GROMACS .gro file of C-alpha atoms in nm:
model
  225
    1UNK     CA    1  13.770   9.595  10.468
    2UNK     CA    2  13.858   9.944  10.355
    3UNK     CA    3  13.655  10.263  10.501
    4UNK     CA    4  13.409  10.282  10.200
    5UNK     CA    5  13.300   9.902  10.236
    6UNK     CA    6  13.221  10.010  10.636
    7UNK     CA    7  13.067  10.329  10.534
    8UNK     CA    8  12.835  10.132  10.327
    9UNK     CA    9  12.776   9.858  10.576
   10UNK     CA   10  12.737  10.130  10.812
   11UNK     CA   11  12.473  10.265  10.624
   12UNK     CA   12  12.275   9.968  10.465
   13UNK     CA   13  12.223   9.873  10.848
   14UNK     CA   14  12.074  10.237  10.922
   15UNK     CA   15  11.880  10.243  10.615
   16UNK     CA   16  11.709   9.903  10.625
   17UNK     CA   17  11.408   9.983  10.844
   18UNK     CA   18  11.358  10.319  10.698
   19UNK     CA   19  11.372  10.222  10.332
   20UNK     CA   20  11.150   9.916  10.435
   21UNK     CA   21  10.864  10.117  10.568
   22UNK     CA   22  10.915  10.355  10.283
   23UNK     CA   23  10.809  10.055  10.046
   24UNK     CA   24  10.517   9.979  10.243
   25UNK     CA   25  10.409  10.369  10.201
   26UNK     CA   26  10.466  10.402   9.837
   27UNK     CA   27  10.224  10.031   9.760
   28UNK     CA   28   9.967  10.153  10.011
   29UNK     CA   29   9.994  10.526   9.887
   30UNK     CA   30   9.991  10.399   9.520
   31UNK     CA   31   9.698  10.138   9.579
   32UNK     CA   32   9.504  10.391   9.726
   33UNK     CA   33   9.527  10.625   9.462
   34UNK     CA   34   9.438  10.348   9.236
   35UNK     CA   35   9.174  10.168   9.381
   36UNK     CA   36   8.965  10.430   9.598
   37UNK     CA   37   8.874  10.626   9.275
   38UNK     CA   38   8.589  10.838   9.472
   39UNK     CA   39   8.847  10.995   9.725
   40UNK     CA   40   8.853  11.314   9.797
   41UNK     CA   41   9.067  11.565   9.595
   42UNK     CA   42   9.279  11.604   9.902
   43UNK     CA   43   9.343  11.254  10.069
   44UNK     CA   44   9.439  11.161   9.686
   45UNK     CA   45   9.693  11.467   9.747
   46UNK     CA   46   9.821  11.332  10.041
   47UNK     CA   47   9.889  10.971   9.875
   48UNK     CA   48  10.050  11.150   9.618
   49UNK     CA   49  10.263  11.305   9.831
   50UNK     CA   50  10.348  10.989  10.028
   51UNK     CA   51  10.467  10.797   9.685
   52UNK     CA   52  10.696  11.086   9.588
   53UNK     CA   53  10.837  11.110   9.935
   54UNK     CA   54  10.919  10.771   9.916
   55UNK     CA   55  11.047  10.771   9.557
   56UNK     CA   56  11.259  11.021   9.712
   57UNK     CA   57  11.403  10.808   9.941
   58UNK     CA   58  11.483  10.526   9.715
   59UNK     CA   59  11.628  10.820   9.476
   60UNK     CA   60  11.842  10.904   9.779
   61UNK     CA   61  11.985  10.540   9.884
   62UNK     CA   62  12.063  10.486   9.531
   63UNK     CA   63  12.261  10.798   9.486
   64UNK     CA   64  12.426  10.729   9.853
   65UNK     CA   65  12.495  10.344   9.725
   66UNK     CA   66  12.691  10.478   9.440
   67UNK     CA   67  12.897  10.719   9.581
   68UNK     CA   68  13.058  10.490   9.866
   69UNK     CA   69  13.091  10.240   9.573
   70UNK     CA   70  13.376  10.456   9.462
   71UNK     CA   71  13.250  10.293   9.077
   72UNK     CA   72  13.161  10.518   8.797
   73UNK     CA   73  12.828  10.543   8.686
   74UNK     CA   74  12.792  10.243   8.439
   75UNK     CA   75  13.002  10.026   8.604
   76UNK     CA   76  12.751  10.049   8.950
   77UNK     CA   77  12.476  10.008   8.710
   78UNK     CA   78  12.610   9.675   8.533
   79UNK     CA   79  12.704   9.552   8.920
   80UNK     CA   80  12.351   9.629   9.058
   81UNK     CA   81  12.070   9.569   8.769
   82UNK     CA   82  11.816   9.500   9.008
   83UNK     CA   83  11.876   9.802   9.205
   84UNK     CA   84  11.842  10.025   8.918
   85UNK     CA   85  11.511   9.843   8.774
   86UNK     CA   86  11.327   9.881   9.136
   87UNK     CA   87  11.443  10.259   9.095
   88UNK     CA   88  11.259  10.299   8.765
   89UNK     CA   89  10.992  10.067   8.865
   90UNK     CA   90  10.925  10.167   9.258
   91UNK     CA   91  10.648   9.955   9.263
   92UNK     CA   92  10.879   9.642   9.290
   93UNK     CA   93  11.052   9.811   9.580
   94UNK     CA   94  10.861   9.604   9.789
   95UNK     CA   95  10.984   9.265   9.696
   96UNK     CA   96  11.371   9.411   9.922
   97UNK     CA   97  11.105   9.260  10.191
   98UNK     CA   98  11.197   8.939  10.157
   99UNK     CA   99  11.547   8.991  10.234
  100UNK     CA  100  11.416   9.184  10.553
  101UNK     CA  101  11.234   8.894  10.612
  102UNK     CA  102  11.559   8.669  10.549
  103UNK     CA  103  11.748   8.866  10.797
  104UNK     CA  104  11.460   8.837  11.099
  105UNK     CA  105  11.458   8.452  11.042
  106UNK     CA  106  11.836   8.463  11.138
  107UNK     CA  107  11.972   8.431  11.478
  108UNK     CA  108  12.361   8.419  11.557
  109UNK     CA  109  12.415   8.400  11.162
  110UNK     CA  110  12.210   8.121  11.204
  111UNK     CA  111  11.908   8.066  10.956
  112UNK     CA  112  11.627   7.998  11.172
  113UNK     CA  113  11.418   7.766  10.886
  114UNK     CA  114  11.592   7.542  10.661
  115UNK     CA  115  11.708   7.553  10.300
  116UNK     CA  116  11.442   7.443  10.133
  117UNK     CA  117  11.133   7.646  10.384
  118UNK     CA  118  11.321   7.931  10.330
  119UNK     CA  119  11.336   7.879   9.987
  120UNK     CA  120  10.938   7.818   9.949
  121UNK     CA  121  10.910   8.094  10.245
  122UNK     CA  122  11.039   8.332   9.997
  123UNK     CA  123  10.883   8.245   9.674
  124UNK     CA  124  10.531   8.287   9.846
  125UNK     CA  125  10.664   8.664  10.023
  126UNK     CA  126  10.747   8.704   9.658
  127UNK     CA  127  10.455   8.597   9.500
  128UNK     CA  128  10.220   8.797   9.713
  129UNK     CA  129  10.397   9.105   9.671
  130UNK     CA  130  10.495   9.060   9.305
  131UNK     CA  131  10.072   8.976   9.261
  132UNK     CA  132  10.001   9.294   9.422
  133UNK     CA  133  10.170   9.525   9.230
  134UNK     CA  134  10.093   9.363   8.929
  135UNK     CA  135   9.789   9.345   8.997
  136UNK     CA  136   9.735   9.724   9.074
  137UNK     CA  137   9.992   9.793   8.783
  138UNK     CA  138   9.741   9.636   8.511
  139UNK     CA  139   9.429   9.772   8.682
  140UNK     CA  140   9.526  10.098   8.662
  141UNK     CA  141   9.641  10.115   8.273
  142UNK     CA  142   9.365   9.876   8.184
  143UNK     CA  143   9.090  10.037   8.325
  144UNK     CA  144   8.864  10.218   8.098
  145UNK     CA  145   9.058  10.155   7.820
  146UNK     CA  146   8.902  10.077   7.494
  147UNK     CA  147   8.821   9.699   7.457
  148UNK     CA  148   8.955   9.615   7.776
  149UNK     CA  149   8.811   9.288   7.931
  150UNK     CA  150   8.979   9.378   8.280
  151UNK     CA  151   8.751   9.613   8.443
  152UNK     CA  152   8.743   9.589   8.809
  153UNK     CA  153   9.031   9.493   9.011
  154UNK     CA  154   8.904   9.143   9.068
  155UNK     CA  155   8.947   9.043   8.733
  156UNK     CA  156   9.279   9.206   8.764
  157UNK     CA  157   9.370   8.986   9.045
  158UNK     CA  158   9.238   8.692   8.886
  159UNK     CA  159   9.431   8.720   8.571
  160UNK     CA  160   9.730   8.806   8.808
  161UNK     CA  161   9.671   8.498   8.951
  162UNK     CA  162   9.661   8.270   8.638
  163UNK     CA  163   9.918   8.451   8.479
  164UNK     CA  164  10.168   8.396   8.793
  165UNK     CA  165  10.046   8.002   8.778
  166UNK     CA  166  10.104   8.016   8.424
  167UNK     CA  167   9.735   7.908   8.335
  168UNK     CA  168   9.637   8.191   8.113
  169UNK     CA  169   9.264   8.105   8.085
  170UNK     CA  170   9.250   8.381   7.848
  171UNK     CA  171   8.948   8.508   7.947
  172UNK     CA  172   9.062   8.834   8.065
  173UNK     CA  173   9.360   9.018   7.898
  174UNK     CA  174   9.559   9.306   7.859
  175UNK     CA  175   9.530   9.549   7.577
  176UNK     CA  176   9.701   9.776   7.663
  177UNK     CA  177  10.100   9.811   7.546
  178UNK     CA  178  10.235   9.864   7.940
  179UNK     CA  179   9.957   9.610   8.078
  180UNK     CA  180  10.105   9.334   7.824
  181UNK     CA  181  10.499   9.416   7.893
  182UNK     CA  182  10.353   9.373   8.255
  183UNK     CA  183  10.204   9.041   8.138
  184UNK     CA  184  10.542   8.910   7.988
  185UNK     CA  185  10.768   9.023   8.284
  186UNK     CA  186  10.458   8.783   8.552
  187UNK     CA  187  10.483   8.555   8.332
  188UNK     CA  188  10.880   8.527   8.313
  189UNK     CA  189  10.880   8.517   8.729
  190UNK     CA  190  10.578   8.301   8.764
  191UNK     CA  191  10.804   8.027   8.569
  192UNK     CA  192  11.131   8.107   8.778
  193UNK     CA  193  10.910   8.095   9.135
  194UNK     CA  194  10.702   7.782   9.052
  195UNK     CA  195  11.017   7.648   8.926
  196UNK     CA  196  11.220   7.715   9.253
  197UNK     CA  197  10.923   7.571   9.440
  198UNK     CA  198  10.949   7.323   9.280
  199UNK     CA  199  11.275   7.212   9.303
  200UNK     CA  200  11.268   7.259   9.645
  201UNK     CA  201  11.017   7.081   9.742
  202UNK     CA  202  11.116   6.776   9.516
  203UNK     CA  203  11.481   6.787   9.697
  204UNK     CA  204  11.346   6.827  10.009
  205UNK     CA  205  11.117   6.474   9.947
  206UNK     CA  206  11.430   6.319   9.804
  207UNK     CA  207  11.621   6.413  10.190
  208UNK     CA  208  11.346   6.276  10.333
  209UNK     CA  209  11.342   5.941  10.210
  210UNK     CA  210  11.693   5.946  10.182
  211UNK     CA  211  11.698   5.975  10.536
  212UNK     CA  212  11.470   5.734  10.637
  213UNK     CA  213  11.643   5.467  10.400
  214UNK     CA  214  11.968   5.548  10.561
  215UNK     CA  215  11.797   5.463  10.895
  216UNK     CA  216  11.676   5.135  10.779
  217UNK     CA  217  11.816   4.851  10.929
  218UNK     CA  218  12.031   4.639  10.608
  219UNK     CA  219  11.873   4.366  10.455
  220UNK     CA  220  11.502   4.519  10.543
  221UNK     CA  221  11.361   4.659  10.229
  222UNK     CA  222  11.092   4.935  10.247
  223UNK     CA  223  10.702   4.765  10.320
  224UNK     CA  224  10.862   4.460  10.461
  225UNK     CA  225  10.745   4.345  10.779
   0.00000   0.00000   0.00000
């Protein structure tokens, strides 16, 4: 391990509570902003303020991450896609809480849960999070625009909701051009998390019997007495 791979190892470790709580404070400062509409002038400052700070911050680790790289430019960006869409999009900043999450289920590089809870542990962080935001996200573009059907954030949530499950009553719906690219980018992870779930959960039932028929004295089929 050369001195730039510590420096950065060095520094993820320092950063990961800080930049954790700063995700917190931008989705509380940003759903406040969006969702107490009456607020005073002031407080609405102050939540302004605490979603640039942490913007800031993430601007900061980003810039930090790339330097001890020792990549150009491009070739950090091509390495760490993710990283560079939660910078433009802050709002799914929140969802690096699940690997907090992954890392206080561990003990002695030992995963506390197995595979496949972790796996479904995960999806629902994920879910709840990703809702959230998208939720807020679509609220705050859709509201009081012209023909919009999604007026409060309830109906909001709701759609969020079907949309994640990949219902789509239709009864509610964007109109909006960033509400409906937020639409199509649920829609893409509601398919990938239900299908993970999924998966799990199936392989998980297949251990089980698995298990039990491997347990089974020979020659005594299962329901015989």
């Amino acid at each position: 391990m050369n001195d730039r791979q510590r420096q950065r190892e060095r520094w993820e470790r320092r950063t990961e509570t800080p930049l954790a709580v700063a995700s917190l404070a931008y989705l509380a400062g940003y759903a406040v902003r969006v969702l107490a509409r009456d607020l005073p002038p002031g407080w609405r400052d102050v939540c302004l303020a605490v979603v640039l700070a942490a913007w800031a911050l993430f601007a900061v680790d980003y810039a930090v991450r790339l330097r001890l790289s020792g990549l150009g430019p491009l070739r950090f960006l091509r390495g760490h896609v993710l990283d560079t869409v939660v910078l433009v999009l802050p709002l799914l900043r929140p969802l690096r809480m699940v690997s907090v999450y992954d890392k206080v289920q561990r003990r002695r590089d030992r995963a506390r849960l197995t595979l496949y809870a972790r796996v479904m542990a995960y999806a629902g962080l994920t879910v709840a999070l990703l809702g959230f935001a998208g939720a807020l996200t679509v609220y705050h573009v859709e509201y009081g625009a012209p023909g919009a059907t999604i007026r409060t954030f309830g109906d909001s949530v709701w759609w969020t909701c079907a949309t994640l499950a990949t219902v789509g009553y239709g009864d509610v719906t964007p109109v909006t051009p960033v509400g409906r690219v937020t639409a199509v980018g649920l829609m893409a992870c509601g398919l990938a998390l239900l299908g993970a779930v999924t998966g799990s959960f199936s392989s998980w039932l297949i251990q089980v019997f698995t298990r039990e028929d491997e347990k089974r004295p020979p020659g005594n089929p299962p329901g015989a007495s």
